[in-house]
CSV table of C-alpha atoms in Angstrom, one decimal:
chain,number,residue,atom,x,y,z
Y,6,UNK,CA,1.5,107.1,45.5
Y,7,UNK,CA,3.2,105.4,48.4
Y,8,UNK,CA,6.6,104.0,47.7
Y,9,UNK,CA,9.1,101.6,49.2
Y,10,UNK,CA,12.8,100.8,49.0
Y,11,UNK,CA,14.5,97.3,47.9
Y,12,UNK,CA,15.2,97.2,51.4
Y,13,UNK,CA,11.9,97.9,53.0
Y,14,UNK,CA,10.4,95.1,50.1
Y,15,UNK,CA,12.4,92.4,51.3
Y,16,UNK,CA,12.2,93.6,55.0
Y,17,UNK,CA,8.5,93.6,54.3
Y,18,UNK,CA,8.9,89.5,52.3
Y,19,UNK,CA,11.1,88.3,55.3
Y,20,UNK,CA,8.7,89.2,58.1
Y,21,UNK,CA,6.1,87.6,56.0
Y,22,UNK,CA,7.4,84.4,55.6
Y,23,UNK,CA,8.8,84.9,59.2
Y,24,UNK,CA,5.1,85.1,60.3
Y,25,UNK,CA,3.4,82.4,58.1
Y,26,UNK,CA,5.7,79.8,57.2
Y,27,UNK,CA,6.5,76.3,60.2
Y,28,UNK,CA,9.9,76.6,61.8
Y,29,UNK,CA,10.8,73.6,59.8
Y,30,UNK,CA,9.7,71.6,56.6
Y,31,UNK,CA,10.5,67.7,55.1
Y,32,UNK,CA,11.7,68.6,51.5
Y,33,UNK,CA,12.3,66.1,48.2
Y,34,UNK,CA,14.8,67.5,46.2
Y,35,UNK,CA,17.9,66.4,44.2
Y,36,UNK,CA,21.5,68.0,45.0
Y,37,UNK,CA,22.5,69.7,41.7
Y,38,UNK,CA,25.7,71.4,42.6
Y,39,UNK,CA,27.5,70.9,46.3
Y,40,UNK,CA,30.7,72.5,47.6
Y,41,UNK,CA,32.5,72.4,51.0
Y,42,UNK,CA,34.6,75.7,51.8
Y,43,UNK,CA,37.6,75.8,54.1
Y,44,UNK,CA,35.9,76.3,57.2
Y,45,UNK,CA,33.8,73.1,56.6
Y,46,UNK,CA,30.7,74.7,55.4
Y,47,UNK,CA,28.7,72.8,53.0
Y,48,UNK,CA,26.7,74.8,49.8
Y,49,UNK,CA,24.3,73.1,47.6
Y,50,UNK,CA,22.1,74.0,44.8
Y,51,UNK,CA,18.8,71.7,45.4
Y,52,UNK,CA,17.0,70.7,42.2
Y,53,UNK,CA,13.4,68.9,41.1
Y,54,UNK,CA,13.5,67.9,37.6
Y,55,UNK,CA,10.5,66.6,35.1
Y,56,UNK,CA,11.4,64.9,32.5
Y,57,UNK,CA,14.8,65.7,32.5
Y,58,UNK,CA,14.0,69.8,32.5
Y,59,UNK,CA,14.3,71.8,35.8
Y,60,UNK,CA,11.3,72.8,36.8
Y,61,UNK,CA,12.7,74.4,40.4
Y,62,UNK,CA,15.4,75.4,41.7
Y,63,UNK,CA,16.8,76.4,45.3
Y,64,UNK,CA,20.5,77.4,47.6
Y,65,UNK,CA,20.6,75.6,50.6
Y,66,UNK,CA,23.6,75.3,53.4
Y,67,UNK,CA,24.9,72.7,56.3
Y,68,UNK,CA,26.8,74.2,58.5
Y,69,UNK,CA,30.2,72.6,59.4
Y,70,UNK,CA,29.3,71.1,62.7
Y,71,UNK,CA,25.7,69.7,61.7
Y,72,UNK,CA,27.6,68.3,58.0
Y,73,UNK,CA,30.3,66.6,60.3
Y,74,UNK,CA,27.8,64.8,62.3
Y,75,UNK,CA,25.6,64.4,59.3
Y,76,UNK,CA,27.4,63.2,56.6
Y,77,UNK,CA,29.0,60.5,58.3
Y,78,UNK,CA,25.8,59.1,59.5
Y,79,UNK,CA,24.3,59.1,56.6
Y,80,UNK,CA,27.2,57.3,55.1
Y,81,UNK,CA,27.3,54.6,57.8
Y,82,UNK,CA,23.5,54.4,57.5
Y,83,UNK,CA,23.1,54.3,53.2
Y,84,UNK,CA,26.7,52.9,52.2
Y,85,UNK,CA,27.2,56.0,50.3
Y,86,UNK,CA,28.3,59.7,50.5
Y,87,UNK,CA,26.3,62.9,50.3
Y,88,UNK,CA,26.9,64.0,46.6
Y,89,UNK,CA,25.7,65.4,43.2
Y,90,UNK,CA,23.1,63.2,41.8
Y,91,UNK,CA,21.2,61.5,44.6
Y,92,UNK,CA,17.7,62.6,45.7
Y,93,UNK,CA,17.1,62.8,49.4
Y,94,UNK,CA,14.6,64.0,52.0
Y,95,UNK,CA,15.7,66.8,54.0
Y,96,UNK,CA,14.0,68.3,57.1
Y,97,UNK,CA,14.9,72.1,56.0
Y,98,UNK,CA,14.3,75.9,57.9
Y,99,UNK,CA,13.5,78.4,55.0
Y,100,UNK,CA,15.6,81.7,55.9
Y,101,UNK,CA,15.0,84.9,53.4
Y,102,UNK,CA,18.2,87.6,53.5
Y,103,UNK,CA,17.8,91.0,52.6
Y,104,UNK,CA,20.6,90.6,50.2
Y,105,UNK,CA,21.3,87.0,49.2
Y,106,UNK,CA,17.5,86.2,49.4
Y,107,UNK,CA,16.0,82.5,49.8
Y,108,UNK,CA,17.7,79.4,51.2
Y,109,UNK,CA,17.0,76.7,53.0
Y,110,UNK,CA,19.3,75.6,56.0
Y,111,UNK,CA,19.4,72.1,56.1
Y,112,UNK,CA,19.5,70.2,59.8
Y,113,UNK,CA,18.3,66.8,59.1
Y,114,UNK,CA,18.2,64.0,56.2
Y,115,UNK,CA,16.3,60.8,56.0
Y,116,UNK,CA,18.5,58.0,55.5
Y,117,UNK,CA,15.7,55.7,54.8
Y,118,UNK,CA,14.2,57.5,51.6
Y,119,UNK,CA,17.3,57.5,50.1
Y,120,UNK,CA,17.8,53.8,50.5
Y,121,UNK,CA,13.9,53.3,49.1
Y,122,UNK,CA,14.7,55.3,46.2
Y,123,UNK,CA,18.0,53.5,45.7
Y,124,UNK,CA,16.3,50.2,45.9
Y,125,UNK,CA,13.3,51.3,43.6
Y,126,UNK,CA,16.2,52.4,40.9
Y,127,UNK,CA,17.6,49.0,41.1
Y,128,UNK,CA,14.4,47.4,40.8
Y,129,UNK,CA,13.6,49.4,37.5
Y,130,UNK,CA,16.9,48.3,36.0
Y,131,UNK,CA,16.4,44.5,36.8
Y,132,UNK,CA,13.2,44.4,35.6
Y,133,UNK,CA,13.9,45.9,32.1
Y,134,UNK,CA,16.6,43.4,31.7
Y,135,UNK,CA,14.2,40.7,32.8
Y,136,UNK,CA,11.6,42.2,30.4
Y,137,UNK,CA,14.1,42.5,27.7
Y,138,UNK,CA,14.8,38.6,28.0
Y,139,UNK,CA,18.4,39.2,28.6
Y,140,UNK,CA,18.9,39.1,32.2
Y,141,UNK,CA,20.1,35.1,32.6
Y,142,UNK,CA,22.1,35.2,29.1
Y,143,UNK,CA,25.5,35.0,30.7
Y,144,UNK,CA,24.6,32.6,33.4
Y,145,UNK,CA,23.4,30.1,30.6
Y,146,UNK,CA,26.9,29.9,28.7
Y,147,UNK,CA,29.0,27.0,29.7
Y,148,UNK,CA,32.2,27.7,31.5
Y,149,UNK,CA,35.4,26.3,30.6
Y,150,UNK,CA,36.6,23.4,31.9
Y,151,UNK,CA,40.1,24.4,32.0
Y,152,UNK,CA,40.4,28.2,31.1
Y,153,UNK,CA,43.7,29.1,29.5
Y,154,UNK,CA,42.9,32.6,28.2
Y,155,UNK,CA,41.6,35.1,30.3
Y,156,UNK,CA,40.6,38.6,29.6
Y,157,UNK,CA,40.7,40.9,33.1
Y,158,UNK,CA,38.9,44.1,32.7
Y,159,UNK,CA,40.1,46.5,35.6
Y,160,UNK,CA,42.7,49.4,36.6
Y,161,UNK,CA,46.5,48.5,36.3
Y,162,UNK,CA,47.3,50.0,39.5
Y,163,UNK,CA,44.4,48.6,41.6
Y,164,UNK,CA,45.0,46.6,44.7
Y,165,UNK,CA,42.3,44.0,43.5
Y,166,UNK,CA,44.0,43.6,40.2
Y,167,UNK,CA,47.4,42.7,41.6
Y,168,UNK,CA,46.3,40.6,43.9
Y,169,UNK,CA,44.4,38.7,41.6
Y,170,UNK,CA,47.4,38.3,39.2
Y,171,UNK,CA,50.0,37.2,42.8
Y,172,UNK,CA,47.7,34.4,43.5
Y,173,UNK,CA,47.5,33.2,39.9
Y,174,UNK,CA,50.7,33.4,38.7
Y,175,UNK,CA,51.7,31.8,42.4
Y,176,UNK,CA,49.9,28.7,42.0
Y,177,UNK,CA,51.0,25.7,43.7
Y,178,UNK,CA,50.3,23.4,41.2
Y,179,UNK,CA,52.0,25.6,38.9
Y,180,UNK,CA,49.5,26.3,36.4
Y,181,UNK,CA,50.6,28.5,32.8
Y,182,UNK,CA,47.6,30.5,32.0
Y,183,UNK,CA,47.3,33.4,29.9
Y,184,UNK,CA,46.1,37.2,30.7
Y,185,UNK,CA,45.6,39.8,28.8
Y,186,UNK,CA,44.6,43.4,30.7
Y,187,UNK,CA,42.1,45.9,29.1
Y,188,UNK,CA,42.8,49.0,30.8
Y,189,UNK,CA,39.4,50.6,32.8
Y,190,UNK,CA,38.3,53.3,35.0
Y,191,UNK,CA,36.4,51.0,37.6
Y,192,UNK,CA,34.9,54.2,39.3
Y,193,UNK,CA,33.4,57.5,39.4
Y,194,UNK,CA,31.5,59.1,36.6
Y,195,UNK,CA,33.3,57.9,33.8
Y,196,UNK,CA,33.6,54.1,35.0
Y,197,UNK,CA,30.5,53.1,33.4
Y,198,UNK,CA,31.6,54.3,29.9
Y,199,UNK,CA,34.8,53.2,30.3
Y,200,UNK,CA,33.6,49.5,31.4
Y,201,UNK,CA,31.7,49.2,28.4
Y,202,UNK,CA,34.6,50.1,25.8
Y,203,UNK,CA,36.9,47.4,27.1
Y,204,UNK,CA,33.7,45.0,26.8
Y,205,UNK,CA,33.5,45.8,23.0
Y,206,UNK,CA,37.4,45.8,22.4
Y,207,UNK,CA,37.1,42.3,24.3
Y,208,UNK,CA,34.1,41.5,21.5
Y,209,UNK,CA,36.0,42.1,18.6
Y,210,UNK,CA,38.6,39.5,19.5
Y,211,UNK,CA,36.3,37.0,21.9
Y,212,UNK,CA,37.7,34.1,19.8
Y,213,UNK,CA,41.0,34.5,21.7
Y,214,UNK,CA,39.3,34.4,25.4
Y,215,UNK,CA,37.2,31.6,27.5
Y,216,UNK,CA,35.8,33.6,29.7
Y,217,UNK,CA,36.4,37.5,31.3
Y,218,UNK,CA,36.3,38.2,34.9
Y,219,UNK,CA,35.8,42.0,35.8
Y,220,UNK,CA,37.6,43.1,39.4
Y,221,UNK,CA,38.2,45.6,41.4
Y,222,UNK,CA,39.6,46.7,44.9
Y,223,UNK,CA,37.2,48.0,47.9
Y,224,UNK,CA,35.9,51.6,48.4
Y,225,UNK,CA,32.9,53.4,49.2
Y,226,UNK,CA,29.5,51.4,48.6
Y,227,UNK,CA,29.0,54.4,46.0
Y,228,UNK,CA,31.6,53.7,43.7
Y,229,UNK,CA,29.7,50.8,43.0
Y,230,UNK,CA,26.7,53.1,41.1
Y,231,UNK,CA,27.7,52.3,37.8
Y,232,UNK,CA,27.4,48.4,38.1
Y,233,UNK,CA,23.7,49.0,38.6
Y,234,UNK,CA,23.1,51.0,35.5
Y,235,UNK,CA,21.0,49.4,32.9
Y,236,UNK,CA,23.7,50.0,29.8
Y,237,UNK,CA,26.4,48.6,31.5
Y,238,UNK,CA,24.2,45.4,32.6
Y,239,UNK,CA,22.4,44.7,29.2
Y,240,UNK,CA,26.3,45.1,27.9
Y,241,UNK,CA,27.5,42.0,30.8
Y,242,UNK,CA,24.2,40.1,30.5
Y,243,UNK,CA,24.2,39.5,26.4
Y,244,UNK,CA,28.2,38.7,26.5
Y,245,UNK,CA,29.4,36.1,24.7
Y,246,UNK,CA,32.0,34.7,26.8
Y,247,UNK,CA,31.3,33.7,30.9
Y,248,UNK,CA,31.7,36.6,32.7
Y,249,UNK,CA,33.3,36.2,36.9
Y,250,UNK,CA,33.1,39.5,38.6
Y,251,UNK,CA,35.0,40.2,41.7
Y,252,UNK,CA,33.9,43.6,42.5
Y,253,UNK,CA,35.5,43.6,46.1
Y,254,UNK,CA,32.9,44.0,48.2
Y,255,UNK,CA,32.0,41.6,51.3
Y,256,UNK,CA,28.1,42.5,51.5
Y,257,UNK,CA,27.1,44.6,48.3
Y,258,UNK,CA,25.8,42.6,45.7
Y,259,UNK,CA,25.1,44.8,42.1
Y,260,UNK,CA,23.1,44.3,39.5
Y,261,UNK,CA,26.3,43.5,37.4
Y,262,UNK,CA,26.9,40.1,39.5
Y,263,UNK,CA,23.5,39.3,39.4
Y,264,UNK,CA,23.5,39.2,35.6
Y,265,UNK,CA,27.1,38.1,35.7
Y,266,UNK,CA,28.3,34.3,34.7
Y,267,UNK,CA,29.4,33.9,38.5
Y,268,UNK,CA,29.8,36.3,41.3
Y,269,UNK,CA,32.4,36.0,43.8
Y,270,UNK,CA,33.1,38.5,46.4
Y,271,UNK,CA,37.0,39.9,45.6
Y,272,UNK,CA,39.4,39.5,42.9
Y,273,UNK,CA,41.6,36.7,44.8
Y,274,UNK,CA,38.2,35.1,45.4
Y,275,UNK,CA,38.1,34.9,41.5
Y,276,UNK,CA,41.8,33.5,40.8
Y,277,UNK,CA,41.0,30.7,43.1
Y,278,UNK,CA,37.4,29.9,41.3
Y,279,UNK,CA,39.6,29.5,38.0
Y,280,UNK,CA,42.5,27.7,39.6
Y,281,UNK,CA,39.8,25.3,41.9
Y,282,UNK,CA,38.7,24.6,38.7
Y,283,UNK,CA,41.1,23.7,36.8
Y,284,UNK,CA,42.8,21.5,39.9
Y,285,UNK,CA,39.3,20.2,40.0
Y,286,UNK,CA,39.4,18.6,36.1
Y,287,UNK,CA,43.1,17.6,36.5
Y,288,UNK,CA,42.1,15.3,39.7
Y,289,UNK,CA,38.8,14.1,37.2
Y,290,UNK,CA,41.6,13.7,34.8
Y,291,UNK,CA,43.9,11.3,37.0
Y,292,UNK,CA,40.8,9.2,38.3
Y,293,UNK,CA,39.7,8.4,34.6
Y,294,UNK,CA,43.3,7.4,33.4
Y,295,UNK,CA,44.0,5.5,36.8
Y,296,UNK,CA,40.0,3.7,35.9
Y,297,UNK,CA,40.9,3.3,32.3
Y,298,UNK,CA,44.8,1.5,33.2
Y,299,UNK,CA,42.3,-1.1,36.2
Y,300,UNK,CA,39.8,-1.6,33.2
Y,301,UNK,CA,42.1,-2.2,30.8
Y,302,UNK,CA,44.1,-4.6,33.3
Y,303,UNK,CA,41.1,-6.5,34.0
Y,304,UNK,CA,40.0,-6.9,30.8
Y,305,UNK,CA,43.0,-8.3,29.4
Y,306,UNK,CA,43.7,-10.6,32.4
Y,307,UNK,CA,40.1,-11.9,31.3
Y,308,UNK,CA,41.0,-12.0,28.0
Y,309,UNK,CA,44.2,-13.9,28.4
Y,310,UNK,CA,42.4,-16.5,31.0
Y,311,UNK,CA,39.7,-17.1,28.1
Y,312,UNK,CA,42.7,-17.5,25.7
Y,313,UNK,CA,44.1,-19.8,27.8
Y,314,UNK,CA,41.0,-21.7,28.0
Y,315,UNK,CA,40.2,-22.2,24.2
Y,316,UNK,CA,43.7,-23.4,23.3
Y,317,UNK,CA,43.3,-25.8,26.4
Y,318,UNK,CA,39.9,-26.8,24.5
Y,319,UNK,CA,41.2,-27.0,21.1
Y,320,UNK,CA,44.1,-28.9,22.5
Y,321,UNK,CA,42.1,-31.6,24.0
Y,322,UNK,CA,39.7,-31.0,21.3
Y,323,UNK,CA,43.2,-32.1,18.6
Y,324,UNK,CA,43.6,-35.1,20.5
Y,325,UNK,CA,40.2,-36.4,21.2
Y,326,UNK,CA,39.8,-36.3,17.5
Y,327,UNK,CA,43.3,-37.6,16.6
Y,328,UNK,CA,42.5,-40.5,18.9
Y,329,UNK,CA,39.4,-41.6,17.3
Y,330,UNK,CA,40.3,-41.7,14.2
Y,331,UNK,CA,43.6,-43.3,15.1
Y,332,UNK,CA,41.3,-46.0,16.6
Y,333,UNK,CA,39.0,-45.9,13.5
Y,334,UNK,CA,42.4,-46.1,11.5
Y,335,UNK,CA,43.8,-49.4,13.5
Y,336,UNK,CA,40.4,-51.0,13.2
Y,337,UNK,CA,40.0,-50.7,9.3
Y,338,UNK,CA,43.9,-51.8,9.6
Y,339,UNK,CA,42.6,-54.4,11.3
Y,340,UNK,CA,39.3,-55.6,10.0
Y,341,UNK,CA,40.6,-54.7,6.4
Y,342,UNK,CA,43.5,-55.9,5.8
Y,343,UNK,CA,43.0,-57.4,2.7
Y,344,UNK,CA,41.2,-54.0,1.2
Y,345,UNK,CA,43.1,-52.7,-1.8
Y,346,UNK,CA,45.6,-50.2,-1.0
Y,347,UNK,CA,43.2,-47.6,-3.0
Y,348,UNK,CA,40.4,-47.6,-0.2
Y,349,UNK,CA,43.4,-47.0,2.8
Y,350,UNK,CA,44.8,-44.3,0.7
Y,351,UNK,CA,41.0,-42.8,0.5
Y,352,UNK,CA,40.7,-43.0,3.8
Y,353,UNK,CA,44.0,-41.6,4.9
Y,354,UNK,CA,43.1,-38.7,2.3
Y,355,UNK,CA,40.0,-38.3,4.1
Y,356,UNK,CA,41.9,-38.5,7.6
Y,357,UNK,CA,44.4,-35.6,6.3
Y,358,UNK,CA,41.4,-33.1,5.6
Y,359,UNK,CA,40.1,-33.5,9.2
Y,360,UNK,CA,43.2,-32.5,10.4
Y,361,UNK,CA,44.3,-29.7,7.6
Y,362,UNK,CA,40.4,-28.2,8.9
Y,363,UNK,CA,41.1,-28.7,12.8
Y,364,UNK,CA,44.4,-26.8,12.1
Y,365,UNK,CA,42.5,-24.0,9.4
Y,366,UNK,CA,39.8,-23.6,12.6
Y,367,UNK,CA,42.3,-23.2,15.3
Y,368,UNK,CA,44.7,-20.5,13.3
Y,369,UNK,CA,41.6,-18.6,12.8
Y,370,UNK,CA,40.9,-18.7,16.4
Y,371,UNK,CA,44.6,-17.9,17.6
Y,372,UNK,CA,44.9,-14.9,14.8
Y,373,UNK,CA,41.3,-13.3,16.0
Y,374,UNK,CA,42.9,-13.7,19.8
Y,375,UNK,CA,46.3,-12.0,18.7
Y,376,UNK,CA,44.4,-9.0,16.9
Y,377,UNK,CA,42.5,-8.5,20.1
Y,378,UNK,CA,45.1,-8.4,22.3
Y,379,UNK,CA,47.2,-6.1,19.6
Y,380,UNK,CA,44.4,-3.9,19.6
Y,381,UNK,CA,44.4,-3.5,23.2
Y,382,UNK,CA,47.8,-3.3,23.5
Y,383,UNK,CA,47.2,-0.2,21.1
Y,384,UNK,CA,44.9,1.3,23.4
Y,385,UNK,CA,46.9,1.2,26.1
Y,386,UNK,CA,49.6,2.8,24.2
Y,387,UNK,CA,47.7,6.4,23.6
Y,388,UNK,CA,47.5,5.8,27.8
Y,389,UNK,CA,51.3,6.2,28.0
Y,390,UNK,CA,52.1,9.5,30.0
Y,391,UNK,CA,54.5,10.5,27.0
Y,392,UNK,CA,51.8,10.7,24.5
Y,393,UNK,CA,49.3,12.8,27.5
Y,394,UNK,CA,52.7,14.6,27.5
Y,395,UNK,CA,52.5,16.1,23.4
Y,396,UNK,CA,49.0,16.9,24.1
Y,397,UNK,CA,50.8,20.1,26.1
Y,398,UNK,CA,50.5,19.3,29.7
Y,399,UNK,CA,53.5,18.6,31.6
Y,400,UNK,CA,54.5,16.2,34.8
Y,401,UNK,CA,56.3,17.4,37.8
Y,402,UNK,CA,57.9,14.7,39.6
Y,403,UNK,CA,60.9,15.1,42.9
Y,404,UNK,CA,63.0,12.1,43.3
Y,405,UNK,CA,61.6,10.6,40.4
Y,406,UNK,CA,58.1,10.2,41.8
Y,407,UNK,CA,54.9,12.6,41.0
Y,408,UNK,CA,54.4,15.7,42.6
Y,409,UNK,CA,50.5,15.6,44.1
Y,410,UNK,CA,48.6,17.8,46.8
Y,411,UNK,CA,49.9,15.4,49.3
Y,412,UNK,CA,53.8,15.1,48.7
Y,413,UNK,CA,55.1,17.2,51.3
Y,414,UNK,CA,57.5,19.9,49.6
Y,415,UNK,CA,60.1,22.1,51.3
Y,416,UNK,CA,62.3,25.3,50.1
Y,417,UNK,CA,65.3,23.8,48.9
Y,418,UNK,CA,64.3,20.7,47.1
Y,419,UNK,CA,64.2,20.4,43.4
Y,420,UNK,CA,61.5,19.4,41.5
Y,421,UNK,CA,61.3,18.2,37.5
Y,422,UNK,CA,59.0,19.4,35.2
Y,423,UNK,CA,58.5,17.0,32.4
Y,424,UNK,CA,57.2,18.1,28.8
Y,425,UNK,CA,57.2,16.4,25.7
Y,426,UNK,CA,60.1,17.5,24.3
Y,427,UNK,CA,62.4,18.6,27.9
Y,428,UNK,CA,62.8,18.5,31.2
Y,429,UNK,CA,62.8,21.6,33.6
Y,430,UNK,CA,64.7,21.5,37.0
Y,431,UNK,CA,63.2,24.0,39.3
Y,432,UNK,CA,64.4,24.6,43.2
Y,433,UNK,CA,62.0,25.3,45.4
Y,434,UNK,CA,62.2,28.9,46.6
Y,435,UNK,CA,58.7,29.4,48.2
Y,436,UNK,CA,55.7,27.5,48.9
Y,437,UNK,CA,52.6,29.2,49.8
Y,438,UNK,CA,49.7,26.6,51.6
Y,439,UNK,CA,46.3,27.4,50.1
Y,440,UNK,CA,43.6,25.5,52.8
């Protein structure tokens, strides 16, 4: 019976392969495991799986010069790095070693199969959402007017998140609103999970909020992944407050901002959305009060010329009618002289009534003027900058005139704030131009 060694098998399995397999092979496979040792040499473990079960199962290397030159251009090429989880199409040599057995020695990768299956996952997860009717939710909530309470969801120590809260709390127009920080992991693995959690701690008290804005600083186009997941999407899309995300990123858009309230492209794009806006209302604000006090003008200069009109009418209208019947007086005087004094006292009688009626008449017309003009003088009352004042916003005024966009402001001058109840004195320490 002829025998062999271990050594002469796989002597025997590598010249075999050696002699029927091409010198290279394009290979679909996902990167289970991958490690880079101190000499720069990169180890995977390549996966396929079905249904979630592993169905085969490889080793395969890069060595350190070809993963240099590699990795980086696949990075510039896809946005993202080489790493556990991602399926790509390799251009592989298949080596078999007497001792560690079958690998595969990777020399190439195609950038654009990755990006296809990137953009195919995307897809997926956008049409579910569309399919599951949620998609537009967010978008169709009405955004505050003037938001006052705002919930941030992001990472205390982030560069986004600091300068988000620099330019708000800097305002120029000096602005009081009210943040509240729920602490996230905005990347990596456990960003998705973590996202969601402050979403649902945000829930439970939404009645405190307007709206939520979600930022982060830059970074690699990968540590975006878990804005395109589908859990993390349905969980923005069916929010019921207006989400603004600000994810930091020039010229990746996620699914997240797509089913977001409104996108914008970094965090201290997002403070000056909410502080445009608010400026925004306060100038829509000061147009309707200024309309209101030129309507209000008019109408009672109209008012008072109509006034003046009807008492000139009821004044000539006195003495027209005080004339005739002085003339019908003198001619019965006249033409009755010898009348009993019974008849001249009927008539006088009947003389007095015309007048007590002309009188009754024109009091009822000058009280109906009075209460008109009282009324407006009312309305113009709840006009008064001291009662706009109790409904909580405040004035600020230098040298006794009102601060706007245009009054030009120096360090060193001091300004008043006026509320209802004070006023502040501030001196100007800093002021930062926003064009």
């Amino acid at each position: 019976m002829q025998h062999f060694t271990l050594l002469e098998i796989n002597q025997l399995v590598k010249e075999t392969l050696g002699a029927q397999l091409e010198p290279s092979y394009w290979v679909i496979a996902e990167i289970g495991e991958m490690r880079l040792n101190q000499k720069g040499h990169c180890y995977l473990e390549l996966i396929q799986k079905e249904e979630e079960r592993i169905v085969a199962k490889s080793r395969a290397t890069i060595w350190s010069y070809t993963y240099r030159n590699l990795s980086a251009w696949f990075e510039n090429m896809t946005g993202e790095r080489l790493r556990v989880g991602i399926t790509v199409l390799i251009n592989v040599t298949i080596q078999y070693h007497e001792v560690f057995g079958l690998s595969f020695n990777i020399k190439d990768v195609d950038a654009s199969f990755t990006l296809g299956e990137r953009a195919k996952k995307r897809q997926i997860v956008i049409n579910q959402l569309v399919d599951d009717g949620v998609f537009d939710m967010n978008k169709m909530l009405d955004l505050p007017l003037v938001p006052q309470h705002i919930a941030i969801i992001s990472a205390p120590t982030a560069a986004g998140y600091g300068d988000f809260m620099h330019q708000l709390e800097q305002n120029d127009r000096g602005y009081n609103l009210h943040t509240e920080l729920f602490n996230a992991i905005m990347q990596g693995e456990q960003a998705e999970d973590s996202i969601i959690k402050a979403l649902m701690k945000i829930n439970d008290m939404s009645h405190r909020f307007d709206l939520v804005v979600l930022i982060r600083g830059g970074g690699a186009s990968s540590d975006l992944d878990c804005f395109d997941s589908y859990e993390l999407c349905s969980h923005i899309a069916q929010f019921p407050l207006p989400i603004v995300t600000g994810i930091g990123h020039e010229r990746d858009e996620t699914i997240a901002d797509l089913v977001a309230h409104t996108r914008m492209k970094t965090p201290t794009a997002v403070s000056e959305f909410i502080l445009q806006g608010i400026r925004a209302f306060e100038e829509r604000l000061e147009a309707t009060f200024q309309n209101l006090a030129w309507y209000a003008d008019k109408h009672m200069e109209v008012e008072r010329r109509a006034l003046e009109q009807k008492a000139w009418m009821i004044n000539k209208t006195v003495q027209k009618i005080a004339l005739n019947e002085w003339r019908k007086l003198d001619s019965l005087i006249s033409s009755l002289t010898n009348t009993s004094r019974n008849v001249l006292a009927k008539r006088e009688e009947q003389l007095n009534k015309y007048i007590e009626r002309i009188q009754s008449v024109t009091k009822n017309e000058l009280d109906n003027i009075s209460r008109t003009i009282e009324n407006y003088h009312h309305y113009l009352g709840s006009l008064d900058p001291k009662q706009v004042l109790k409904r909580g916003y405040s004035i600020t005024t230098l040298n006794g005139k009102k601060v706007t966009s245009d009054t030009p402001l120096d360090a060193g001058m001091t300004i008043q704030t006026h509320l209802v109840d004070r006023t502040i004195e501030s001196d100007i320490t800093k002021i930062d131009n926003k064009n």
